[in-house]
Coordinates of C-alpha atoms in Angstrom, one line a residue:
X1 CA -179.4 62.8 47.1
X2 CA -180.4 65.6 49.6
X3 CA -180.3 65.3 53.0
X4 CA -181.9 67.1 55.4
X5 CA -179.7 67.6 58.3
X6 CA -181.4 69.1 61.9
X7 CA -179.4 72.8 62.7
X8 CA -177.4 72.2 59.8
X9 CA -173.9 73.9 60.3
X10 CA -172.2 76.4 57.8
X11 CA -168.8 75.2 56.4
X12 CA -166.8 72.4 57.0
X13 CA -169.4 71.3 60.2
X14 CA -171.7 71.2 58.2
X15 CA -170.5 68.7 55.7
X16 CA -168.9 66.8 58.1
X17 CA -172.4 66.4 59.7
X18 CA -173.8 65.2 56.3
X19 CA -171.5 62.9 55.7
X20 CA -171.4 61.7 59.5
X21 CA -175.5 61.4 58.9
X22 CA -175.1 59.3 55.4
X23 CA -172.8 57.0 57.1
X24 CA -174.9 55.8 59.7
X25 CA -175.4 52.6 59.5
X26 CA -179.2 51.8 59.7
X27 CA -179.3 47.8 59.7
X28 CA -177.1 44.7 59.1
X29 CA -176.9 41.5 57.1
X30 CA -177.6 38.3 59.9
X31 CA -174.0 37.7 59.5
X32 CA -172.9 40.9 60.6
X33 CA -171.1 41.3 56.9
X34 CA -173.2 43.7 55.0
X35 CA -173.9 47.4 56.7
X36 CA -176.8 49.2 55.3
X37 CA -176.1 52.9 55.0
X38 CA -178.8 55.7 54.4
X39 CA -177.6 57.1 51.0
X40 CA -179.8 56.2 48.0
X41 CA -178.6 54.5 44.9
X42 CA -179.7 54.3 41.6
X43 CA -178.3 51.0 39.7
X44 CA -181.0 50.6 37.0
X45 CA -184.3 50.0 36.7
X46 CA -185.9 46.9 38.5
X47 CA -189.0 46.2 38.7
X48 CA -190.1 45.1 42.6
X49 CA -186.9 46.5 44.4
X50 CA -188.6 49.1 46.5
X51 CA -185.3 50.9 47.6
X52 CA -181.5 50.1 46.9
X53 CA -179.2 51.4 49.3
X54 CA -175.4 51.8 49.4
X55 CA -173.4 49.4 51.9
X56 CA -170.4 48.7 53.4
X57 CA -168.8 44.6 52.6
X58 CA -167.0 44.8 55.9
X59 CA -165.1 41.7 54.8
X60 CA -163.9 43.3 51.6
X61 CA -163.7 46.9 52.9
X62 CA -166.0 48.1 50.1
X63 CA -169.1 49.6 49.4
X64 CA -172.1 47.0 47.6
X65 CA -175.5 47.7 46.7
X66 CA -178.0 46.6 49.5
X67 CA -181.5 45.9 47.2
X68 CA -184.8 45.1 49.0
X69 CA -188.3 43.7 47.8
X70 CA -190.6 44.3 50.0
X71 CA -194.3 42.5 50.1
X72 CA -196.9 43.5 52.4
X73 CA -199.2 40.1 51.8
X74 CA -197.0 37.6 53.8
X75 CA -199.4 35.1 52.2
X76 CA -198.1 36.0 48.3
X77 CA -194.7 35.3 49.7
X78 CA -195.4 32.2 51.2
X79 CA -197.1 31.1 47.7
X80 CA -193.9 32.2 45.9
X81 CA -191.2 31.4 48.2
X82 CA -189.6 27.9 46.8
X83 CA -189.8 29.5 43.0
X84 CA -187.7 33.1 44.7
X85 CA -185.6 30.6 46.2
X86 CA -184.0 28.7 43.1
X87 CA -184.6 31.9 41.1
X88 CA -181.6 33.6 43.8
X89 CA -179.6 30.3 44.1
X90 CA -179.6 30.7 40.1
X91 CA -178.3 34.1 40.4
X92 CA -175.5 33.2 42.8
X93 CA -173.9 31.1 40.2
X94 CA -173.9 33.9 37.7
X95 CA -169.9 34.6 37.3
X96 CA -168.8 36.8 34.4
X97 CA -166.4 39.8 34.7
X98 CA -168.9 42.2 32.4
X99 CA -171.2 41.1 34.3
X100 CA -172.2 43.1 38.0
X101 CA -171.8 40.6 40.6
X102 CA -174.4 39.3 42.6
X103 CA -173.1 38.5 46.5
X104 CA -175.8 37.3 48.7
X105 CA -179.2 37.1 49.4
X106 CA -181.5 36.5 52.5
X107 CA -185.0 36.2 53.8
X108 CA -186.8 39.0 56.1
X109 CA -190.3 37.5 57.7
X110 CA -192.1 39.4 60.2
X111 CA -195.3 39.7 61.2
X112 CA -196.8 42.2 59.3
X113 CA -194.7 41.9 55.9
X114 CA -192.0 40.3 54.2
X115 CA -188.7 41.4 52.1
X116 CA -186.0 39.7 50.5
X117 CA -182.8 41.3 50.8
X118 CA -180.1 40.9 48.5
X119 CA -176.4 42.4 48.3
X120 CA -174.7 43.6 44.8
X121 CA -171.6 45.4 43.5
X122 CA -171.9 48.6 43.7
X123 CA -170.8 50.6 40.4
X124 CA -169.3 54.0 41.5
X125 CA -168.3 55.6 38.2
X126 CA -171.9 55.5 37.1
X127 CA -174.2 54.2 33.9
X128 CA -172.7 53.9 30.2
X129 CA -175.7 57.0 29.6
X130 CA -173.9 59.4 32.1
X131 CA -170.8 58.4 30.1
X132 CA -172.2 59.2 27.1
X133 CA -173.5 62.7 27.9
X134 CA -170.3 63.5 29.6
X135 CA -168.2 63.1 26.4
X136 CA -170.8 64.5 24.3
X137 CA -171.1 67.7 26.4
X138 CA -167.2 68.2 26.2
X139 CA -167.8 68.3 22.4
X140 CA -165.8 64.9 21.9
X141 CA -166.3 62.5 19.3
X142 CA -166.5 58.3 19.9
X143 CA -162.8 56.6 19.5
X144 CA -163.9 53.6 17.6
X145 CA -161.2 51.2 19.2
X146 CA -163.1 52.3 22.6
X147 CA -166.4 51.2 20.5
X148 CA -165.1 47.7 19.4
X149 CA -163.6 47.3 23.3
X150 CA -166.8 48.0 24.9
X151 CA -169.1 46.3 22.2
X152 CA -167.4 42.6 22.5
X153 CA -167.2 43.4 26.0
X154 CA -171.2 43.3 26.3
X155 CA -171.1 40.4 23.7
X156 CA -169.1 38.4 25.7
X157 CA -171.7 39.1 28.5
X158 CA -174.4 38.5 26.5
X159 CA -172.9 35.1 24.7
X160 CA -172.4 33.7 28.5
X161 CA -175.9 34.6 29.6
X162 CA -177.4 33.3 26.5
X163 CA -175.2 29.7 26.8
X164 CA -176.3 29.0 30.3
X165 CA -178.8 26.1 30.9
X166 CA -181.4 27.6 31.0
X167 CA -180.3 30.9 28.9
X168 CA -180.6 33.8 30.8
X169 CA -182.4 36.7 29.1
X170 CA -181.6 40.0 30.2
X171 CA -184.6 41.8 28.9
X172 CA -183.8 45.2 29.9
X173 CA -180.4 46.0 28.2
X174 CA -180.0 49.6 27.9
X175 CA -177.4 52.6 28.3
X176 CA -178.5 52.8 31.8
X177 CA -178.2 48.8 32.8
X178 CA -174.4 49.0 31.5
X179 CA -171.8 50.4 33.8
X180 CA -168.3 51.7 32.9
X181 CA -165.5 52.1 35.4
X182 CA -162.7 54.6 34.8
X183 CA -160.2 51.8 33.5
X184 CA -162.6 51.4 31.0
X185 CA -164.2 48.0 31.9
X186 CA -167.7 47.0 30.9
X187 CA -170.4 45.5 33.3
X188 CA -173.7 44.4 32.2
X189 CA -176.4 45.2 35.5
X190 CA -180.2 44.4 36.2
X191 CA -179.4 40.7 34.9
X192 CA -182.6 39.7 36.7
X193 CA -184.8 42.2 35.4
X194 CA -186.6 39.5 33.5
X195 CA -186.9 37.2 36.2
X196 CA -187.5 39.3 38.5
X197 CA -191.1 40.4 36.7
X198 CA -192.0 36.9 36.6
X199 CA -191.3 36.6 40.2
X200 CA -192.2 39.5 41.7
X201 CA -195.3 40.7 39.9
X202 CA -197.3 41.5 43.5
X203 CA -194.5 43.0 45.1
X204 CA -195.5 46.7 46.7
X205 CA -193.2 49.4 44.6
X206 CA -193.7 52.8 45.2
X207 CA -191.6 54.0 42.7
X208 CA -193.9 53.3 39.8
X209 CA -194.3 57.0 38.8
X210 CA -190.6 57.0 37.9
X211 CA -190.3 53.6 36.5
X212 CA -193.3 54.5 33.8
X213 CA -191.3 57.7 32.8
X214 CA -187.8 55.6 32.6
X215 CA -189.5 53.3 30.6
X216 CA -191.0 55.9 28.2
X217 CA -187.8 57.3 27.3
X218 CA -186.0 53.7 27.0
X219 CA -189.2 52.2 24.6
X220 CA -186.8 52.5 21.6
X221 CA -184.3 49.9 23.3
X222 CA -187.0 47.1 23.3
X223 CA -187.9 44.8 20.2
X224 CA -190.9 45.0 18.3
X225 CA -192.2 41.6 19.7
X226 CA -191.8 42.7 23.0
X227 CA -194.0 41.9 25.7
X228 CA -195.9 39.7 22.8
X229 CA -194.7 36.3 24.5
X230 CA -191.8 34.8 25.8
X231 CA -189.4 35.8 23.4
X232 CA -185.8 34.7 23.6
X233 CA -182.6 36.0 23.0
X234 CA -183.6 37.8 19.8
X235 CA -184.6 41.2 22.2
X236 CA -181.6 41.5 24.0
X237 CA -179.7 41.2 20.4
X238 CA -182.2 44.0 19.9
X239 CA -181.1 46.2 23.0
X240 CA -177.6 45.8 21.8
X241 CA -178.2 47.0 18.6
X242 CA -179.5 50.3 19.5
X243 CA -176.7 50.6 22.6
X244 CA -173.8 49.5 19.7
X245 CA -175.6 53.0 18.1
X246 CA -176.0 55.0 21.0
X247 CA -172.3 54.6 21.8
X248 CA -171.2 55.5 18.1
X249 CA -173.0 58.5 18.4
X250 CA -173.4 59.5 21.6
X251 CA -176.7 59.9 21.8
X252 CA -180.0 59.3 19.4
X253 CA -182.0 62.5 19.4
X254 CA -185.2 62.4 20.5
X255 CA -188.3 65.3 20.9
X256 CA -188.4 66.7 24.2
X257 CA -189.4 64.2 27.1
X258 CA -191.2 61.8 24.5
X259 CA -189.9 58.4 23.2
X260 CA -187.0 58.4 20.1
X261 CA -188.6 57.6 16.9
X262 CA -188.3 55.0 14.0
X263 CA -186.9 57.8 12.4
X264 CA -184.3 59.0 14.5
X265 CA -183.3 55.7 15.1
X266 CA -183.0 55.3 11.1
X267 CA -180.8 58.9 10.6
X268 CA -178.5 57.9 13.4
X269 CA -177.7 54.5 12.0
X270 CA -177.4 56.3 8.5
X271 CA -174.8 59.0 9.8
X272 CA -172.5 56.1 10.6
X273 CA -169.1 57.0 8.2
X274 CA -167.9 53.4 8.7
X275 CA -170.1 50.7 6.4
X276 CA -169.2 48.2 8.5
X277 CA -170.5 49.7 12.1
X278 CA -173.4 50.5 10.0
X279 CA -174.1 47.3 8.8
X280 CA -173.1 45.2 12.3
X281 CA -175.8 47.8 13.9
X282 CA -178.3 47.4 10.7
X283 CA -178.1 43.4 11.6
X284 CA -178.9 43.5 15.2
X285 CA -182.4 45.9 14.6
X286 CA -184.0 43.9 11.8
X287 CA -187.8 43.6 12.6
X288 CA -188.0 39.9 12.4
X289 CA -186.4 38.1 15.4
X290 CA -185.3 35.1 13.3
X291 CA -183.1 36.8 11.2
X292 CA -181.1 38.7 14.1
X293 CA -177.6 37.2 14.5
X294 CA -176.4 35.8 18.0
X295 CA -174.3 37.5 20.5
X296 CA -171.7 34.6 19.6
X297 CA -171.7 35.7 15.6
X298 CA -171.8 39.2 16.6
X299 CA -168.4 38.7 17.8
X300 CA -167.5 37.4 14.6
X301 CA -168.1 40.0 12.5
X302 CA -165.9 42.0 10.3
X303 CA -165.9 45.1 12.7
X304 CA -165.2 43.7 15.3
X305 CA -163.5 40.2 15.2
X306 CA -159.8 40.2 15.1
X307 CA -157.0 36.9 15.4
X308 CA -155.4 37.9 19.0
X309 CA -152.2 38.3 20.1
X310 CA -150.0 35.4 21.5
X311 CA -149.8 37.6 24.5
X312 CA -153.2 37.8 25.4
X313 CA -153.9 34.5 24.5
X314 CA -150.6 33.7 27.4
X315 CA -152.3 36.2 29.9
X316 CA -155.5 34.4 29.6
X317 CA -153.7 31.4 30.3
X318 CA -151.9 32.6 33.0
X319 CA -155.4 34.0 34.6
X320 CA -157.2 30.5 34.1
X321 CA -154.3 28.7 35.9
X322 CA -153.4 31.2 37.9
X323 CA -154.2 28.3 40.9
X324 CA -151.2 26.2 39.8
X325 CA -149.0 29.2 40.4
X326 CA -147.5 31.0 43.1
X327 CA -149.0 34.4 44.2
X328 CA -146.3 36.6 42.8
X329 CA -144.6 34.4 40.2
X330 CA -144.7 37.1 37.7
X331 CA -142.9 39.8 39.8
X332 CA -140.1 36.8 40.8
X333 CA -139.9 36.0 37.1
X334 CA -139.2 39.3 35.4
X335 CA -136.8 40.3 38.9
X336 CA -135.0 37.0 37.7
X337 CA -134.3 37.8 33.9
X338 CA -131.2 39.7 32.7
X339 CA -132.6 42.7 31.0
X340 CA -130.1 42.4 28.2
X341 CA -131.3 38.7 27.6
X342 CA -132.6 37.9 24.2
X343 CA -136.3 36.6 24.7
X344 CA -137.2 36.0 21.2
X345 CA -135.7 36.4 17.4
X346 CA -136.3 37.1 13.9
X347 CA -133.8 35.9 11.2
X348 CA -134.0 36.8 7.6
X349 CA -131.4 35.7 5.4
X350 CA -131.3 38.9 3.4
X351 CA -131.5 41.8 5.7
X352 CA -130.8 42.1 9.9
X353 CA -132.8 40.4 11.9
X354 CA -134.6 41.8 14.9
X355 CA -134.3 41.3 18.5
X356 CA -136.5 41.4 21.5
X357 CA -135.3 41.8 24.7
X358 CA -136.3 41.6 28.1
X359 CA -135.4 45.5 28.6
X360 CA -138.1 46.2 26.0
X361 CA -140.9 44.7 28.0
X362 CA -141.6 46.6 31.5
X363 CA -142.8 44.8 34.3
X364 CA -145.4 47.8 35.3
X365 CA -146.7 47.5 32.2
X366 CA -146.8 43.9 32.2
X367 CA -149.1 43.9 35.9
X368 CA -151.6 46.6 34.2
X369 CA -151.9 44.5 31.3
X370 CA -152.5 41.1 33.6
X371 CA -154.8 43.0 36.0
X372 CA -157.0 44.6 32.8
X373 CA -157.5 40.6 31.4
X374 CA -158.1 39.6 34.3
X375 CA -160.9 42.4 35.2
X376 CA -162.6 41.3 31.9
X377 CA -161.5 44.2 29.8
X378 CA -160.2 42.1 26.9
X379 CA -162.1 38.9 26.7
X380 CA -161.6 35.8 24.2
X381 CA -164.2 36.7 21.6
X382 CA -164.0 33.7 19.5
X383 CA -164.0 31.1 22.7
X384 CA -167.3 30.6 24.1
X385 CA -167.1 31.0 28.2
X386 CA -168.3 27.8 29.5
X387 CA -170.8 28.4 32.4
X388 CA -168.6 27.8 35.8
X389 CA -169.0 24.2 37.7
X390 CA -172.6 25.4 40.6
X391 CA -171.4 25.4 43.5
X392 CA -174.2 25.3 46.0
X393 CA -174.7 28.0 48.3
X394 CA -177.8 28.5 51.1
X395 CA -179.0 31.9 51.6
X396 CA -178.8 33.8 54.8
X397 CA -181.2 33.3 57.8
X398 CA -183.2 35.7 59.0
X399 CA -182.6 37.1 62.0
X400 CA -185.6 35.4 64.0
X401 CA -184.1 31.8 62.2
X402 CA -180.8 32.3 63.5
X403 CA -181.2 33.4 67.2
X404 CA -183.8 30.2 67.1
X405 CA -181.0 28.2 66.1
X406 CA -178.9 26.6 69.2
X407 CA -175.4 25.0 68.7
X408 CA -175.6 22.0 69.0
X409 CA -172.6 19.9 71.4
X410 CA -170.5 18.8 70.1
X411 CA -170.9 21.1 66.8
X412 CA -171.0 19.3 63.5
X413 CA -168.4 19.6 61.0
X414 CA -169.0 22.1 58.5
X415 CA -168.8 21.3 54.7
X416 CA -166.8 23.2 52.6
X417 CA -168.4 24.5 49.4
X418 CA -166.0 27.1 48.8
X419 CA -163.9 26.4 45.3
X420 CA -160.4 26.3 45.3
X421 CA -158.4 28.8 42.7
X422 CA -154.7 29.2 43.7
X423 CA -152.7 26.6 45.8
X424 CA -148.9 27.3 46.5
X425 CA -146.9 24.6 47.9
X426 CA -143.6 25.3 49.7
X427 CA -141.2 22.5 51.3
X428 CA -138.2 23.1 53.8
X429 CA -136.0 20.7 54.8
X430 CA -133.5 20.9 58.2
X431 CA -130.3 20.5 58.5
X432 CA -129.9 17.4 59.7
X433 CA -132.5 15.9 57.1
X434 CA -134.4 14.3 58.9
X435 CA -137.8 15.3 58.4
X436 CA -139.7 18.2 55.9
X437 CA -141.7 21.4 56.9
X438 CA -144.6 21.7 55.0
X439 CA -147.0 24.6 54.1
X440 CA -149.6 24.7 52.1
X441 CA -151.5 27.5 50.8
X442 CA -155.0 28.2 49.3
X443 CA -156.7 31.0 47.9
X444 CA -160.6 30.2 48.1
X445 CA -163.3 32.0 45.5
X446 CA -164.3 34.1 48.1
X447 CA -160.8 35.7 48.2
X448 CA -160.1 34.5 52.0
X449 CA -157.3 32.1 52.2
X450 CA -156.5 29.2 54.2
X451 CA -153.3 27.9 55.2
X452 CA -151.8 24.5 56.9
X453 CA -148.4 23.3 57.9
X454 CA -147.1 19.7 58.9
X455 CA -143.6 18.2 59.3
X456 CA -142.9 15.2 56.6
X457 CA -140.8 12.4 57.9
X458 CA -139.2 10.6 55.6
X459 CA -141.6 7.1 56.4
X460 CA -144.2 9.3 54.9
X461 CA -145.7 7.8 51.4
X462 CA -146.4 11.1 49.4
X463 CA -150.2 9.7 48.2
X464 CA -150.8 9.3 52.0
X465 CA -149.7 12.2 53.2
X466 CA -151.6 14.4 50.5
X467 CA -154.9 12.5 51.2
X468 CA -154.8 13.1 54.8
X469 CA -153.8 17.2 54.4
X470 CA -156.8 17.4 52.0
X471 CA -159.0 15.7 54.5
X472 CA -157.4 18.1 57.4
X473 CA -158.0 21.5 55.5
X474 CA -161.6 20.6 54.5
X475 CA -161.5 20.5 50.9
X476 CA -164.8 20.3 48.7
X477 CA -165.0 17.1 46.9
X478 CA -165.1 18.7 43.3
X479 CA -161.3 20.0 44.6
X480 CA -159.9 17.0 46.7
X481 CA -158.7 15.3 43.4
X482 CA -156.7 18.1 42.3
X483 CA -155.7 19.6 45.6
X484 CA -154.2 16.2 46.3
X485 CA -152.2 15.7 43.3
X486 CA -150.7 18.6 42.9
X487 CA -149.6 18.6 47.1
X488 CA -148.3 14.9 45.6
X489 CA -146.6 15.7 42.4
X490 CA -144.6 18.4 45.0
X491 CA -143.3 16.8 47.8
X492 CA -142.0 13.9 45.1
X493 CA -140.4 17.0 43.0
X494 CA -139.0 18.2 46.5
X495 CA -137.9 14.4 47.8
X496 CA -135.8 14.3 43.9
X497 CA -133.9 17.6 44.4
X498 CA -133.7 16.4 47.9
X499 CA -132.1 12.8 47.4
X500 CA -129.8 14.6 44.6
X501 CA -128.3 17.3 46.6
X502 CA -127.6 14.8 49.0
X503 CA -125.5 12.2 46.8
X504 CA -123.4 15.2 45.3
X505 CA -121.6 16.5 48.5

């Protein structure tokens, strides 16, 4: 983006002035966490946003997408305001790590207009498009492991979309709705697209000029029956298919400024060496709907589906209960092991067996490989990812709503709706025995932490005592249960070692 800058300076000035001017922060969030900025952003194409703008997540310390709908008949909004409503909340409980993260949304009434405001993640390294013209440009050919990575990554998105109740239909899957980052992790944007044109059809855009022209050049991404009716998942199956291609190729020629043909579509699938990436793309563009596999069988096919390691099955296990262990267990784990250990062992009886040691695995190595699972960058492709447990969330006030909201005395207890997803537990005793220090520790969804301590006598029942810390540190009720056993099932552990250190001396 261009800016213009008033007695613009030559040199160093002069871009410090630019990027003093783009910094400015022009307006913020009711809850003082998002800063809008005044540098444009381009995160796909969505019908009704009429600007996006990047942001600072003053919490987090990074930069989000701050989107806005504007609508100049407050009386439209008012007719559509319950279904925008539970169409956001519905949003909010998207969680997938191909997926771009929604954060937050709010409502902005004033007298003359109304606009809903909602925060995103904000993808810096740019659209799976750029990415393709890069690498085509620098006269490189696709690495077909890369392929296979990103393609079940995009599955795995779409599988999760299409297996919430109700599915979620993306409608607008195309080279520029999917994101890469440099490590190479997939994210799926514009997830509302589709809901937001059933929403939103009144909603002022001034954009419309460009959004005709980006959806000119993108026609060949949508099914036949598209637009006909409802249609279900069958079209984003569709999408994918010609995507899978664009990414094998780089890029599906097309005449000028005018939309890619049948025909260019057919020669790029046809130039395919490997009959199996030409028949898993074949599969996804048939004309009839019906016959289009799902994103789930997709994942299944020859090309792409393969039995997975033990250790990425073990990392996704250590991810999903990451909760039940400390922070840092792996680092204390591998600083613990004698490098010349034997960790596991092959025996033949007719030739030397083999060895693997703990030397032969390196902890850096080890963290990258936890961090990529985690991120989403090798996902289970033969477990279906259950929809996560809603946890219900109210959108922002507006800024008239809150200053007309006084505190009441004395203020009202506030519930927690946060989930829990780590908890670490650690016990000290004193010398003389008579009593425990206890902390506990908890690591919220929203990646803020909370922490308590009490002393433990020894009168103190451990069911009690973990009741009455879960009721102190505010639990939500869907946690309570486990908070409070696994706080139980530690200070008995603790009371064991405690009682048996004591009748040795």
């Amino acid at each position: 983006m261009t800016m213009s800058v008033p007695e613009r300076k030559s040199g160093s000035e002069g871009k410090e002035e630019e990027s003093e001017d783009e910094s400015e922060i022009l307006e913020e969030s009711p809850c003082g966490r998002w800063q809008k900025r005044k540098e444009q952003v381009s995160q796909g194409n969505v019908p009704g946003v009429e600007s996006a703008s990047l942001a600072m997540d003053t919490e987090e310390g990074v930069e989000v997408v701050w989107n806005e709908v504007l609508f100049s008949d407050k009386k439209v909004f008012k007719a559509q305001e319950e279904k925008i409503k539970e169409m956001f909340d519905n949003l909010m409980q998207v969680e997938h790590p191909n997926i771009v993260k929604f954060h937050k949304y709010w409502l902005d009434m004033k007298e003359s207009q109304a606009r809903v405001i909602f925060i995103t993640e904000y993808m810096s390294s740019g659209s799976l498009k750029q990415f393709l013209k890069k690498t085509k440009k620098n006269h490189k050919t696709m690495n077909v492991k890369a392929w296979k990575r990103w393609c079940t990554q995009i599955l795995s998105a779409l599988s999760y979309l299409h297996s919430c109740d109700p599915p979620i239909i993306h409608g607008n899957l195309t080279c520029d709705t999917i994101f890469i980052q440099h490590n190479g992790l997939i994210k799926i944007g514009s997830v509302w697209h589709r809901l937001f044109v059933n929403v939103f059809p009144d909603a002022s855009v001034h954009s419309k000029g460009r959004q005709h022209r980006d959806e000119q050049r993108n026609l060949h991404f949508f099914a036949p029956e598209y637009g006909a009716g409802e249609g279900d998942y069958s079209i984003d199956i569709f999408s994918f298919g010609i995507c899978a291609l664009e990414m094998a190729v780089l890029e599906i020629q097309a005449n000028g400024d005018s939309a890619v043909s049948k025909e260019a579509i057919v020669n790029a699938g046809q130039s395919l060496e490997d009959p199996l990436m030409r028949e898993f793309t074949q599969s996804c563009l048939r004309h009839e709907a019906k016959l289009r596999p799902t994103a789930h069988d997709l994942l299944f096919h020859r090309v792409l589906f393969e039995v997975h390691s033990l250790k990425l099955l073990a990392a996704h296990c250590l991810i999903n209960n990451q909760y039940l262990l400390p922070e840092n267990c792996v680092e204390e784990k591998t600083k613990s092991f004698d490098p010349n250990a034997v960790m596991a062992e092959i025996k033949h009886s007719d030739r030397q067996g083999v060895q693997l040691k703990y030397s032969h695995v390196s902890p850096l190595e080890l963290d990258k490989f936890l961090e990529d699972v985690k991120n989403g960058i090798y996902p289970l492709m033969n477990f279906a990812s259950s929809r996560p447990h809603p946890v219900p969330r109210a959108p922002s006030m507006s800024q008239e709503q809150v200053e007309a909201v006084k505190t009441p005395t004395p203020e009202p207890q506030e519930t927690e709706t946060r989930k829990v997803i780590q908890m670490h537990c650690n016990l000290e005793s004193n010398d003389e025995g008579t009593k425990t220090h206890l902390s506990l520790f908890l690591k919220m969804d929203d990646k803020l932490h909370r922490q308590l301590s009490c002393d433990i006598f020894p009168t103190d029942t451990s069911k009690d005592l973990a009741s009455e810390l879960v009721h102190y540190a505010f639990i939500n009720e869907d946690d309570s249960e486990k908070v409070a056993g696994f706080l139980e099932d530690a200070i008995s552990r603790h009371r064991v070692r405690t009682l048996t250190s004591g009748s040795t001396q």
